[in-house]
PDB file of C-alpha atoms in Angstrom:
ATOM      1  CA  MET A   1     142.786-148.994 -54.756  1.00 89.00           C
ATOM      2  CA  PHE A   2     141.781-149.798 -51.319  1.00 91.00           C
ATOM      3  CA  THR A   3     140.735-147.362 -48.328  1.00 94.00           C
ATOM      4  CA  ILE A   4     142.948-148.030 -45.229  1.00 94.00           C
ATOM      5  CA  GLY A   5     140.200-149.926 -43.619  1.00 92.00           C
ATOM      6  CA  ASP A   6     140.011-152.271 -46.586  1.00 92.00           C
ATOM      7  CA  PHE A   7     143.449-153.044 -46.721  1.00 93.00           C
ATOM      8  CA  ALA A   8     143.930-153.506 -43.209  1.00 92.00           C
ATOM      9  CA  GLN A   9     141.211-156.312 -43.291  1.00 92.00           C
ATOM     10  CA  TYR A  10     143.058-157.843 -46.304  1.00 90.00           C
ATOM     11  CA  GLY A  11     145.894-157.870 -44.622  1.00 90.00           C
ATOM     12  CA  ARG A  12     144.549-158.933 -41.311  1.00 89.00           C
ATOM     13  CA  VAL A  13     145.966-156.135 -39.360  1.00 90.00           C
ATOM     14  CA  SER A  14     144.800-153.111 -37.912  1.00 92.00           C
ATOM     15  CA  ALA A  15     144.350-149.511 -39.534  1.00 93.00           C
ATOM     16  CA  ARG A  16     146.210-147.990 -36.665  1.00 93.00           C
ATOM     17  CA  MET A  17     149.012-150.340 -37.143  1.00 93.00           C
ATOM     18  CA  LEU A  18     149.289-149.211 -40.924  1.00 95.00           C
ATOM     19  CA  ARG A  19     149.170-145.433 -39.848  1.00 95.00           C
ATOM     20  CA  HIS A  20     152.273-146.473 -37.724  1.00 95.00           C
ATOM     21  CA  TYR A  21     153.942-148.073 -40.618  1.00 95.00           C
ATOM     22  CA  ASP A  22     153.251-145.043 -42.622  1.00 95.00           C
ATOM     23  CA  ALA A  23     154.665-142.590 -39.794  1.00 94.00           C
ATOM     24  CA  ILE A  24     158.105-144.467 -39.814  1.00 94.00           C
ATOM     25  CA  GLY A  25     158.338-145.035 -43.352  1.00 93.00           C
ATOM     26  CA  LEU A  26     158.027-148.566 -43.233  1.00 94.00           C
ATOM     27  CA  LEU A  27     154.716-148.968 -45.562  1.00 95.00           C
ATOM     28  CA  ARG A  28     153.573-145.775 -47.198  1.00 95.00           C
ATOM     29  CA  PRO A  29     150.313-145.563 -48.709  1.00 95.00           C
ATOM     30  CA  ALA A  30     150.150-145.661 -52.605  1.00 95.00           C
ATOM     31  CA  ARG A  31     148.437-142.096 -52.486  1.00 94.00           C
ATOM     32  CA  THR A  32     147.132-139.854 -49.773  1.00 95.00           C
ATOM     33  CA  ASP A  33     144.361-137.527 -50.414  1.00 93.00           C
ATOM     34  CA  PRO A  34     145.799-133.829 -50.084  1.00 93.00           C
ATOM     35  CA  VAL A  35     142.377-132.390 -48.861  1.00 93.00           C
ATOM     36  CA  THR A  36     141.085-134.879 -46.531  1.00 93.00           C
ATOM     37  CA  GLY A  37     144.447-136.998 -45.448  1.00 92.00           C
ATOM     38  CA  TYR A  38     142.567-140.148 -46.398  1.00 94.00           C
ATOM     39  CA  ARG A  39     145.297-143.274 -47.065  1.00 95.00           C
ATOM     40  CA  PHE A  40     144.952-145.352 -49.960  1.00 96.00           C
ATOM     41  CA  TYR A  41     146.697-148.796 -50.910  1.00 95.00           C
ATOM     42  CA  GLU A  42     147.171-151.155 -53.748  1.00 94.00           C
ATOM     43  CA  ALA A  43     146.908-154.837 -53.954  1.00 93.00           C
ATOM     44  CA  ALA A  44     150.600-155.052 -54.945  1.00 92.00           C
ATOM     45  CA  GLN A  45     151.484-153.671 -51.425  1.00 93.00           C
ATOM     46  CA  LEU A  46     150.092-156.778 -49.578  1.00 93.00           C
ATOM     47  CA  ALA A  47     153.334-158.466 -50.436  1.00 89.00           C
ATOM     48  CA  ARG A  48     155.632-156.023 -48.417  1.00 91.00           C
ATOM     49  CA  LEU A  49     152.660-156.076 -45.624  1.00 93.00           C
ATOM     50  CA  ASN A  50     153.245-159.832 -45.539  1.00 90.00           C
ATOM     51  CA  ARG A  51     157.012-159.714 -45.215  1.00 88.00           C
ATOM     52  CA  ILE A  52     156.616-157.136 -42.499  1.00 91.00           C
ATOM     53  CA  ILE A  53     154.683-158.997 -40.274  1.00 90.00           C
ATOM     54  CA  ALA A  54     156.692-162.335 -41.012  1.00 85.00           C
ATOM     55  CA  LEU A  55     159.652-160.705 -40.066  1.00 86.00           C
ATOM     56  CA  LYS A  56     158.125-159.376 -36.741  1.00 87.00           C
ATOM     57  CA  ASP A  57     156.862-162.664 -36.196  1.00 82.00           C
ATOM     58  CA  LEU A  58     160.678-163.751 -36.321  1.00 81.00           C
ATOM     59  CA  GLY A  59     161.726-161.579 -33.481  1.00 82.00           C
ATOM     60  CA  PHE A  60     163.017-158.555 -35.603  1.00 84.00           C
ATOM     61  CA  SER A  61     162.158-155.035 -34.551  1.00 86.00           C
ATOM     62  CA  LEU A  62     160.570-152.664 -37.040  1.00 91.00           C
ATOM     63  CA  GLN A  63     163.923-150.904 -37.374  1.00 86.00           C
ATOM     64  CA  GLN A  64     165.703-154.247 -38.447  1.00 84.00           C
ATOM     65  CA  VAL A  65     162.473-155.029 -40.519  1.00 89.00           C
ATOM     66  CA  GLY A  66     163.035-151.615 -42.353  1.00 90.00           C
ATOM     67  CA  ALA A  67     166.737-152.538 -42.978  1.00 83.00           C
ATOM     68  CA  ILE A  68     166.112-156.123 -44.131  1.00 84.00           C
ATOM     69  CA  LEU A  69     163.536-154.976 -46.534  1.00 86.00           C
ATOM     70  CA  ALA A  70     165.736-152.552 -48.077  1.00 85.00           C
ATOM     71  CA  GLU A  71     167.816-155.287 -49.032  1.00 79.00           C
ATOM     72  CA  GLU A  72     164.845-156.805 -50.793  1.00 71.00           C
ATOM     73  CA  VAL A  73     164.665-160.111 -48.954  1.00 69.00           C
ATOM     74  CA  SER A  74     163.985-163.013 -51.613  1.00 75.00           C
ATOM     75  CA  VAL A  75     160.948-165.293 -51.028  1.00 73.00           C
ATOM     76  CA  PRO A  76     163.443-168.491 -50.674  1.00 83.00           C
ATOM     77  CA  GLU A  77     165.244-166.398 -47.850  1.00 79.00           C
ATOM     78  CA  LEU A  78     162.091-165.388 -46.226  1.00 75.00           C
ATOM     79  CA  ARG A  79     160.675-169.067 -46.218  1.00 80.00           C
ATOM     80  CA  GLY A  80     164.065-170.475 -45.009  1.00 83.00           C
ATOM     81  CA  MET A  81     164.028-167.749 -42.112  1.00 78.00           C
ATOM     82  CA  LEU A  82     160.192-168.559 -41.139  1.00 78.00           C
ATOM     83  CA  ARG A  83     161.055-172.612 -41.305  1.00 84.00           C
ATOM     84  CA  LEU A  84     163.744-171.767 -38.840  1.00 83.00           C
ATOM     85  CA  ARG A  85     161.630-169.830 -36.658  1.00 80.00           C
ATOM     86  CA  GLN A  86     159.008-172.679 -36.971  1.00 84.00           C
ATOM     87  CA  ALA A  87     161.415-175.244 -35.460  1.00 89.00           C
ATOM     88  CA  GLU A  88     162.459-172.845 -32.861  1.00 85.00           C
ATOM     89  CA  LEU A  89     158.950-172.418 -31.662  1.00 85.00           C
ATOM     90  CA  SER A  90     158.034-176.125 -31.895  1.00 90.00           C
ATOM     91  CA  ALA A  91     161.212-176.947 -29.982  1.00 88.00           C
ATOM     92  CA  ALA A  92     159.898-174.441 -27.274  1.00 87.00           C
ATOM     93  CA  LEU A  93     156.429-175.704 -27.254  1.00 89.00           C
ATOM     94  CA  THR A  94     157.790-179.412 -26.848  1.00 85.00           C
ATOM     95  CA  ALA A  95     159.957-178.164 -23.638  1.00 82.00           C
ATOM     96  CA  ALA A  96     156.887-176.384 -22.364  1.00 86.00           C
ATOM     97  CA  GLY A  97     154.738-179.230 -22.668  1.00 84.00           C
ATOM     98  CA  ALA A  98     157.299-181.516 -20.745  1.00 76.00           C
ATOM     99  CA  ARG A  99     157.652-179.121 -18.256  1.00 78.00           C
ATOM    100  CA  LEU A 100     153.953-178.883 -17.819  1.00 84.00           C
ATOM    101  CA  ALA A 101     153.747-182.703 -17.841  1.00 76.00           C
ATOM    102  CA  GLN A 102     156.382-182.738 -14.587  1.00 72.00           C
ATOM    103  CA  VAL A 103     154.391-180.174 -12.761  1.00 79.00           C
ATOM    104  CA  GLU A 104     151.344-182.233 -13.316  1.00 78.00           C
ATOM    105  CA  ALA A 105     153.279-185.065 -11.928  1.00 70.00           C
ATOM    106  CA  ARG A 106     154.617-183.440  -9.038  1.00 69.00           C
ATOM    107  CA  LEU A 107     150.963-182.118  -8.305  1.00 76.00           C
ATOM    108  CA  ARG A 108     149.350-185.527  -8.312  1.00 69.00           C
ATOM    109  CA  THR A 109     152.017-187.000  -6.229  1.00 65.00           C
ATOM    110  CA  ILE A 110     151.249-184.237  -3.598  1.00 70.00           C
ATOM    111  CA  GLU A 111     147.503-184.815  -3.808  1.00 71.00           C
ATOM    112  CA  SER A 112     147.872-188.542  -3.582  1.00 64.00           C
ATOM    113  CA  GLU A 113     150.555-188.738  -0.577  1.00 61.00           C
ATOM    114  CA  GLY A 114     149.170-191.666   1.565  1.00 56.00           C
ATOM    115  CA  ARG A 115     146.619-192.811  -0.415  1.00 57.00           C
ATOM    116  CA  MET A 116     147.868-196.195  -1.824  1.00 52.00           C
ATOM    117  CA  SER A 117     146.147-199.326  -0.033  1.00 53.00           C
ATOM    118  CA  ALA A 118     148.528-202.119   1.090  1.00 48.00           C
ATOM    119  CA  ASP A 119     146.659-204.659  -1.248  1.00 49.00           C
ATOM    120  CA  ASP A 120     148.249-202.529  -4.149  1.00 81.00           C
ATOM    121  CA  VAL A 121     151.903-203.527  -3.457  1.00 90.00           C
ATOM    122  CA  VAL A 122     153.244-207.237  -3.692  1.00 93.00           C
ATOM    123  CA  VAL A 123     156.177-208.499  -2.650  1.00 95.00           C
ATOM    124  CA  LYS A 124     157.421-211.245  -4.969  1.00 95.00           C
ATOM    125  CA  PRO A 125     160.659-212.756  -6.678  1.00 96.00           C
ATOM    126  CA  THR A 126     161.017-212.180 -10.571  1.00 96.00           C
ATOM    127  CA  GLY A 127     162.580-214.755 -12.789  1.00 94.00           C
ATOM    128  CA  THR A 128     165.523-214.415 -14.928  1.00 95.00           C
ATOM    129  CA  VAL A 129     164.767-213.349 -18.624  1.00 95.00           C
ATOM    130  CA  LEU A 130     167.041-213.081 -22.053  1.00 94.00           C
ATOM    131  CA  LEU A 131     166.746-209.665 -23.157  1.00 94.00           C
ATOM    132  CA  ALA A 132     167.577-207.916 -26.704  1.00 94.00           C
ATOM    133  CA  GLU A 133     168.538-204.646 -25.556  1.00 96.00           C
ATOM    134  CA  LEU A 134     169.876-201.286 -26.498  1.00 96.00           C
ATOM    135  CA  SER A 135     171.415-198.506 -24.047  1.00 96.00           C
ATOM    136  CA  GLY A 136     171.931-195.021 -23.719  1.00 96.00           C
ATOM    137  CA  THR A 137     172.740-192.566 -20.815  1.00 96.00           C
ATOM    138  CA  ALA A 138     170.392-190.338 -19.177  1.00 94.00           C
ATOM    139  CA  ALA A 139     171.325-187.077 -17.429  1.00 91.00           C
ATOM    140  CA  SER A 140     169.302-188.051 -14.074  1.00 89.00           C
ATOM    141  CA  TYR A 141     166.893-190.676 -13.170  1.00 88.00           C
ATOM    142  CA  GLY A 142     163.848-188.041 -13.425  1.00 82.00           C
ATOM    143  CA  PRO A 143     161.028-188.722 -15.977  1.00 80.00           C
ATOM    144  CA  GLU A 144     161.901-185.851 -17.976  1.00 80.00           C
ATOM    145  CA  ASP A 145     165.797-187.007 -18.598  1.00 86.00           C
ATOM    146  CA  ILE A 146     164.792-190.620 -19.029  1.00 91.00           C
ATOM    147  CA  GLY A 147     161.623-190.468 -21.394  1.00 89.00           C
ATOM    148  CA  PRO A 148     163.744-188.568 -24.193  1.00 91.00           C
ATOM    149  CA  VAL A 149     166.460-191.426 -23.871  1.00 95.00           C
ATOM    150  CA  ILE A 150     164.393-194.899 -23.667  1.00 96.00           C
ATOM    151  CA  THR A 151     161.609-193.715 -26.222  1.00 94.00           C
ATOM    152  CA  PRO A 152     163.906-193.800 -29.227  1.00 95.00           C
ATOM    153  CA  LEU A 153     165.895-196.741 -27.804  1.00 97.00           C
ATOM    154  CA  TYR A 154     162.955-198.608 -27.937  1.00 96.00           C
ATOM    155  CA  ALA A 155     161.850-197.448 -31.308  1.00 95.00           C
ATOM    156  CA  GLU A 156     165.231-198.487 -32.906  1.00 96.00           C
ATOM    157  CA  LEU A 157     165.099-201.972 -31.186  1.00 96.00           C
ATOM    158  CA  CYS A 158     161.723-202.811 -32.388  1.00 94.00           C
ATOM    159  CA  ARG A 159     163.316-201.983 -35.845  1.00 95.00           C
ATOM    160  CA  LEU A 160     165.994-203.970 -35.563  1.00 93.00           C
ATOM    161  CA  LEU A 161     164.160-206.879 -33.995  1.00 94.00           C
ATOM    162  CA  GLU A 162     161.784-206.842 -36.896  1.00 93.00           C
ATOM    163  CA  THR A 163     164.713-206.553 -39.396  1.00 92.00           C
ATOM    164  CA  ALA A 164     166.197-209.545 -37.948  1.00 90.00           C
ATOM    165  CA  GLY A 165     163.021-211.401 -37.748  1.00 90.00           C
ATOM    166  CA  VAL A 166     163.417-211.925 -34.077  1.00 91.00           C
ATOM    167  CA  THR A 167     160.002-211.890 -32.551  1.00 91.00           C
ATOM    168  CA  PRO A 168     159.489-210.805 -28.976  1.00 93.00           C
ATOM    169  CA  ALA A 169     158.521-213.573 -26.447  1.00 93.00           C
ATOM    170  CA  GLY A 170     157.279-211.074 -24.032  1.00 90.00           C
ATOM    171  CA  PRO A 171     156.571-207.552 -22.552  1.00 93.00           C
ATOM    172  CA  GLY A 172     159.459-204.854 -22.643  1.00 96.00           C
ATOM    173  CA  LEU A 173     161.554-204.497 -19.451  1.00 97.00           C
ATOM    174  CA  ALA A 174     163.833-201.568 -18.665  1.00 97.00           C
ATOM    175  CA  TYR A 175     166.319-201.399 -15.995  1.00 97.00           C
ATOM    176  CA  TYR A 176     168.791-198.760 -14.967  1.00 96.00           C
ATOM    177  CA  GLU A 177     172.203-198.347 -13.162  1.00 95.00           C
ATOM    178  CA  ASP A 178     174.652-195.748 -12.316  1.00 93.00           C
ATOM    179  CA  ALA A 179     176.691-194.260 -14.999  1.00 91.00           C
ATOM    180  CA  PRO A 180     180.432-194.701 -14.687  1.00 87.00           C
ATOM    181  CA  GLU A 181     181.915-191.745 -12.731  1.00 77.00           C
ATOM    182  CA  PRO A 182     183.540-189.167 -14.992  1.00 64.00           C
ATOM    183  CA  GLY A 183     186.663-189.733 -16.394  1.00 58.00           C
ATOM    184  CA  GLU A 184     186.485-193.672 -15.029  1.00 52.00           C
ATOM    185  CA  GLY A 185     188.132-195.815 -17.325  1.00 49.00           C
ATOM    186  CA  SER A 186     189.293-192.984 -19.807  1.00 43.00           C
ATOM    187  CA  GLY A 187     192.252-191.567 -18.138  1.00 43.00           C
ATOM    188  CA  ARG A 188     190.924-187.950 -18.198  1.00 38.00           C
ATOM    189  CA  MET A 189     190.371-185.681 -15.232  1.00 39.00           C
ATOM    190  CA  ALA A 190     186.716-185.004 -14.233  1.00 41.00           C
ATOM    191  CA  ASP A 191     185.710-181.208 -14.407  1.00 41.00           C
ATOM    192  CA  GLU A 192     182.795-179.236 -12.662  1.00 37.00           C
ATOM    193  CA  HIS A 193     180.629-179.729 -15.942  1.00 38.00           C
ATOM    194  CA  ASP A 194     180.585-183.291 -15.850  1.00 44.00           C
ATOM    195  CA  SER A 195     177.181-184.742 -14.164  1.00 50.00           C
ATOM    196  CA  LYS A 196     177.189-187.196 -11.404  1.00 68.00           C
ATOM    197  CA  ASP A 197     173.637-188.043 -11.447  1.00 84.00           C
ATOM    198  CA  ALA A 198     173.941-189.634 -14.944  1.00 92.00           C
ATOM    199  CA  ILE A 199     172.106-193.228 -15.560  1.00 94.00           C
ATOM    200  CA  VAL A 200     172.546-195.760 -17.900  1.00 96.00           C
ATOM    201  CA  VAL A 201     169.310-196.512 -19.622  1.00 97.00           C
ATOM    202  CA  HIS A 202     168.686-200.214 -20.769  1.00 97.00           C
ATOM    203  CA  ALA A 203     165.543-200.773 -23.064  1.00 97.00           C
ATOM    204  CA  GLY A 204     165.099-204.387 -23.462  1.00 97.00           C
ATOM    205  CA  MET A 205     162.649-206.674 -24.922  1.00 96.00           C
ATOM    206  CA  VAL A 206     162.361-210.398 -23.687  1.00 96.00           C
ATOM    207  CA  ILE A 207     163.231-212.923 -26.495  1.00 94.00           C
ATOM    208  CA  THR A 208     164.140-216.581 -26.589  1.00 92.00           C
ATOM    209  CA  GLU A 209     167.169-218.714 -27.533  1.00 89.00           C
ATOM    210  CA  GLU A 210     164.928-220.407 -30.158  1.00 89.00           C
ATOM    211  CA  ALA A 211     163.911-216.956 -31.996  1.00 87.00           C
ATOM    212  CA  LEU A 212     167.734-216.225 -31.956  1.00 85.00           C
ATOM    213  CA  ALA A 213     168.659-219.245 -33.265  1.00 84.00           C
ATOM    214  CA  LYS A 214     166.490-218.753 -36.328  1.00 83.00           C
ATOM    215  CA  ALA A 215     167.641-215.272 -37.144  1.00 79.00           C
ATOM    216  CA  GLY A 216     171.151-216.724 -36.824  1.00 75.00           C
ATOM    217  CA  ALA A 217     172.658-215.255 -33.566  1.00 70.00           C
ATOM    218  CA  THR A 218     173.640-217.094 -30.727  1.00 60.00           C
ATOM    219  CA  PRO A 219     173.192-215.551 -26.994  1.00 55.00           C
ATOM    220  CA  ALA A 220     176.751-215.149 -25.599  1.00 49.00           C
ATOM    221  CA  ALA A 221     175.000-214.158 -21.897  1.00 41.00           C
ATOM    222  CA  THR A 222     175.096-216.468 -19.178  1.00 37.00           C
ATOM    223  CA  ALA A 223     172.658-216.783 -16.545  1.00 35.00           C
ATOM    224  CA  GLY A 224     173.109-215.910 -12.984  1.00 35.00           C
ATOM    225  CA  ALA A 225     174.870-212.159 -13.802  1.00 40.00           C
ATOM    226  CA  THR A 226     173.683-209.259 -15.843  1.00 47.00           C
ATOM    227  CA  THR A 227     176.184-210.149 -18.686  1.00 48.00           C
ATOM    228  CA  GLY A 228     175.502-209.874 -22.534  1.00 52.00           C
ATOM    229  CA  GLY A 229     177.262-210.080 -25.885  1.00 56.00           C
ATOM    230  CA  THR A 230     176.812-208.637 -29.216  1.00 56.00           C
ATOM    231  CA  SER A 231     174.345-210.134 -31.301  1.00 58.00           C
ATOM    232  CA  GLY A 232     175.649-209.329 -34.708  1.00 73.00           C
ATOM    233  CA  LEU A 233     172.095-207.988 -35.342  1.00 82.00           C
ATOM    234  CA  GLY A 234     172.540-204.378 -34.165  1.00 88.00           C
ATOM    235  CA  PHE A 235     171.360-205.103 -30.342  1.00 92.00           C
ATOM    236  CA  THR A 236     172.950-206.683 -27.257  1.00 92.00           C
ATOM    237  CA  ILE A 237     171.507-210.027 -25.979  1.00 92.00           C
ATOM    238  CA  VAL A 238     171.698-210.295 -22.081  1.00 93.00           C
ATOM    239  CA  THR A 239     170.519-212.479 -19.509  1.00 94.00           C
ATOM    240  CA  LEU A 240     168.959-210.520 -16.708  1.00 96.00           C
ATOM    241  CA  PRO A 241     169.014-212.284 -13.658  1.00 96.00           C
ATOM    242  CA  GLY A 242     165.946-212.348 -11.496  1.00 96.00           C
ATOM    243  CA  LEU A 243     165.175-210.270  -8.086  1.00 96.00           C
ATOM    244  CA  ALA A 244     165.165-212.403  -4.986  1.00 96.00           C
ATOM    245  CA  ALA A 245     162.448-209.846  -3.503  1.00 97.00           C
ATOM    246  CA  ALA A 246     160.987-207.069  -5.538  1.00 97.00           C
ATOM    247  CA  ALA A 247     158.031-204.945  -4.112  1.00 95.00           C
ATOM    248  CA  THR A 248     155.951-204.474  -7.175  1.00 96.00           C
ATOM    249  CA  VAL A 249     152.993-202.207  -7.856  1.00 94.00           C
ATOM    250  CA  VAL A 250     151.104-201.576 -11.133  1.00 93.00           C
ATOM    251  CA  HIS A 251     151.135-198.025 -12.646  1.00 92.00           C
ATOM    252  CA  HIS A 252     148.486-196.901 -15.178  1.00 90.00           C
ATOM    253  CA  GLY A 253     149.218-194.228 -17.893  1.00 90.00           C
ATOM    254  CA  PRO A 254     151.984-192.618 -19.512  1.00 89.00           C
ATOM    255  CA  MET A 255     155.662-193.089 -17.852  1.00 88.00           C
ATOM    256  CA  SER A 256     155.856-189.004 -17.404  1.00 82.00           C
ATOM    257  CA  ARG A 257     153.183-189.551 -14.789  1.00 81.00           C
ATOM    258  CA  ILE A 258     155.068-192.351 -12.940  1.00 84.00           C
ATOM    259  CA  LEU A 259     156.356-190.168 -10.140  1.00 80.00           C
ATOM    260  CA  PRO A 260     153.202-190.462  -7.881  1.00 80.00           C
ATOM    261  CA  THR A 261     153.181-194.342  -7.971  1.00 85.00           C
ATOM    262  CA  ALA A 262     156.696-194.715  -7.693  1.00 86.00           C
ATOM    263  CA  GLN A 263     156.891-192.086  -4.346  1.00 83.00           C
ATOM    264  CA  ASN A 264     153.759-194.177  -2.928  1.00 84.00           C
ATOM    265  CA  LEU A 265     155.825-197.394  -3.497  1.00 88.00           C
ATOM    266  CA  ALA A 266     158.555-195.671  -1.458  1.00 87.00           C
ATOM    267  CA  HIS A 267     156.163-194.793   1.209  1.00 84.00           C
ATOM    268  CA  TRP A 268     155.016-198.525   1.460  1.00 89.00           C
ATOM    269  CA  ILE A 269     158.583-199.809   1.585  1.00 91.00           C
ATOM    270  CA  ASP A 270     159.336-197.631   4.396  1.00 89.00           C
ATOM    271  CA  ASP A 271     156.316-198.339   6.417  1.00 87.00           C
ATOM    272  CA  ASN A 272     156.320-201.981   6.119  1.00 91.00           C
ATOM    273  CA  GLY A 273     160.321-202.762   7.127  1.00 93.00           C
ATOM    274  CA  TYR A 274     161.972-202.916   4.132  1.00 94.00           C
ATOM    275  CA  ARG A 275     164.748-200.638   2.244  1.00 94.00           C
ATOM    276  CA  SER A 276     165.451-200.324  -1.466  1.00 94.00           C
ATOM    277  CA  ALA A 277     168.033-202.443  -2.832  1.00 94.00           C
ATOM    278  CA  GLY A 278     168.552-200.757  -6.308  1.00 93.00           C
ATOM    279  CA  TYR A 279     166.845-199.177  -9.048  1.00 94.00           C
ATOM    280  CA  ALA A 280     163.441-200.334  -9.860  1.00 95.00           C
ATOM    281  CA  ARG A 281     162.796-201.999 -13.203  1.00 97.00           C
ATOM    282  CA  GLU A 282     159.821-201.519 -15.490  1.00 97.00           C
ATOM    283  CA  LEU A 283     157.699-204.224 -17.050  1.00 97.00           C
ATOM    284  CA  TYR A 284     155.718-202.680 -19.864  1.00 96.00           C
ATOM    285  CA  LEU A 285     152.533-205.157 -19.748  1.00 94.00           C
ATOM    286  CA  GLU A 286     150.615-202.959 -22.106  1.00 93.00           C
ATOM    287  CA  CYS A 287     151.633-200.372 -24.577  1.00 92.00           C
ATOM    288  CA  PRO A 288     149.006-199.486 -26.968  1.00 92.00           C
ATOM    289  CA  PRO A 289     149.237-196.408 -28.944  1.00 91.00           C
ATOM    290  CA  ASP A 290     147.110-194.383 -26.600  1.00 93.00           C
ATOM    291  CA  GLN A 291     149.582-193.613 -23.511  1.00 89.00           C
ATOM    292  CA  GLU A 292     146.637-193.325 -21.337  1.00 90.00           C
ATOM    293  CA  LYS A 293     146.080-197.079 -21.329  1.00 93.00           C
ATOM    294  CA  TRP A 294     149.683-198.102 -21.009  1.00 94.00           C
ATOM    295  CA  VAL A 295     149.966-200.482 -17.717  1.00 94.00           C
ATOM    296  CA  THR A 296     153.386-200.994 -16.432  1.00 95.00           C
ATOM    297  CA  GLU A 297     154.588-203.140 -13.361  1.00 96.00           C
ATOM    298  CA  ILE A 298     157.146-201.448 -11.268  1.00 96.00           C
ATOM    299  CA  GLN A 299     159.456-203.746  -9.625  1.00 96.00           C
ATOM    300  CA  GLU A 300     161.852-202.290  -7.002  1.00 95.00           C
ATOM    301  CA  PRO A 301     164.501-204.718  -5.337  1.00 96.00           C
ATOM    302  CA  VAL A 302     163.951-204.638  -1.646  1.00 96.00           C
ATOM    303  CA  VAL A 303     165.467-206.013   1.362  1.00 96.00           C
ATOM    304  CA  ARG A 304     164.378-206.307   4.786  1.00 94.00           C
ATOM    305  CA  ALA A 305     165.428-203.345   6.989  1.00 87.00           C
TER     306      ALA A 305
END
């Protein structure tokens, strides 16, 4: 048998907690000395202690824990409950990490206001490109909504290109447009739960007609308009027209921290007699595994104000 101190050490709990469990009938000692009142425990009782702690970690009250143990929860059942709790905690941790990244981005935005040099921005035309792309809808244009949509799109697009034997001829290029109004083209009435801020996310990779021909696909898009057709390979082929004038700036680091760069670009556009003519495009120049080393050119279409 173990003294209460030794048993607490093996169970990684406090002796005070064991006394409380004894008082409420959740875990009685194997023997209590009638003279000294000292509590003694058996090694077999560690199994019950482990279940108590596990159920507490799942969020159950001690009263609920007692009721569950009275039904003799099996090891597979307890394992399943713990795995569910593990998934919930993991999701909460991921969400908290995303919120933290956005707070840090806003802080950098505030700290960097007005620091961008005019030399950082270049106004230039961009060329027409042939893209293989996939698209999806994000709840808003915010990085916190764009990221979870565009990341899996690119992962799937790269997989499809590799499967088809189509080698990209250039970097990734993402562009955006407003999603259709709720109910548009569907014949249904919009309700208050429909989002008016939804954005269509286009995740594209620059390709060539020669590469498509080798893969047995024929581009159905026509230069001069954002049109496209199904490739038969799981992705869409699009001819994306160039921009007559784009205010461009290079962003270094992950896209979750793009906000300071984008807002500094907005300041430059306003200060230099331009106005935005649409959503900015993102040309992913370098995308190594370490996102801190990413290099992205932001291309915002502009016209003279």
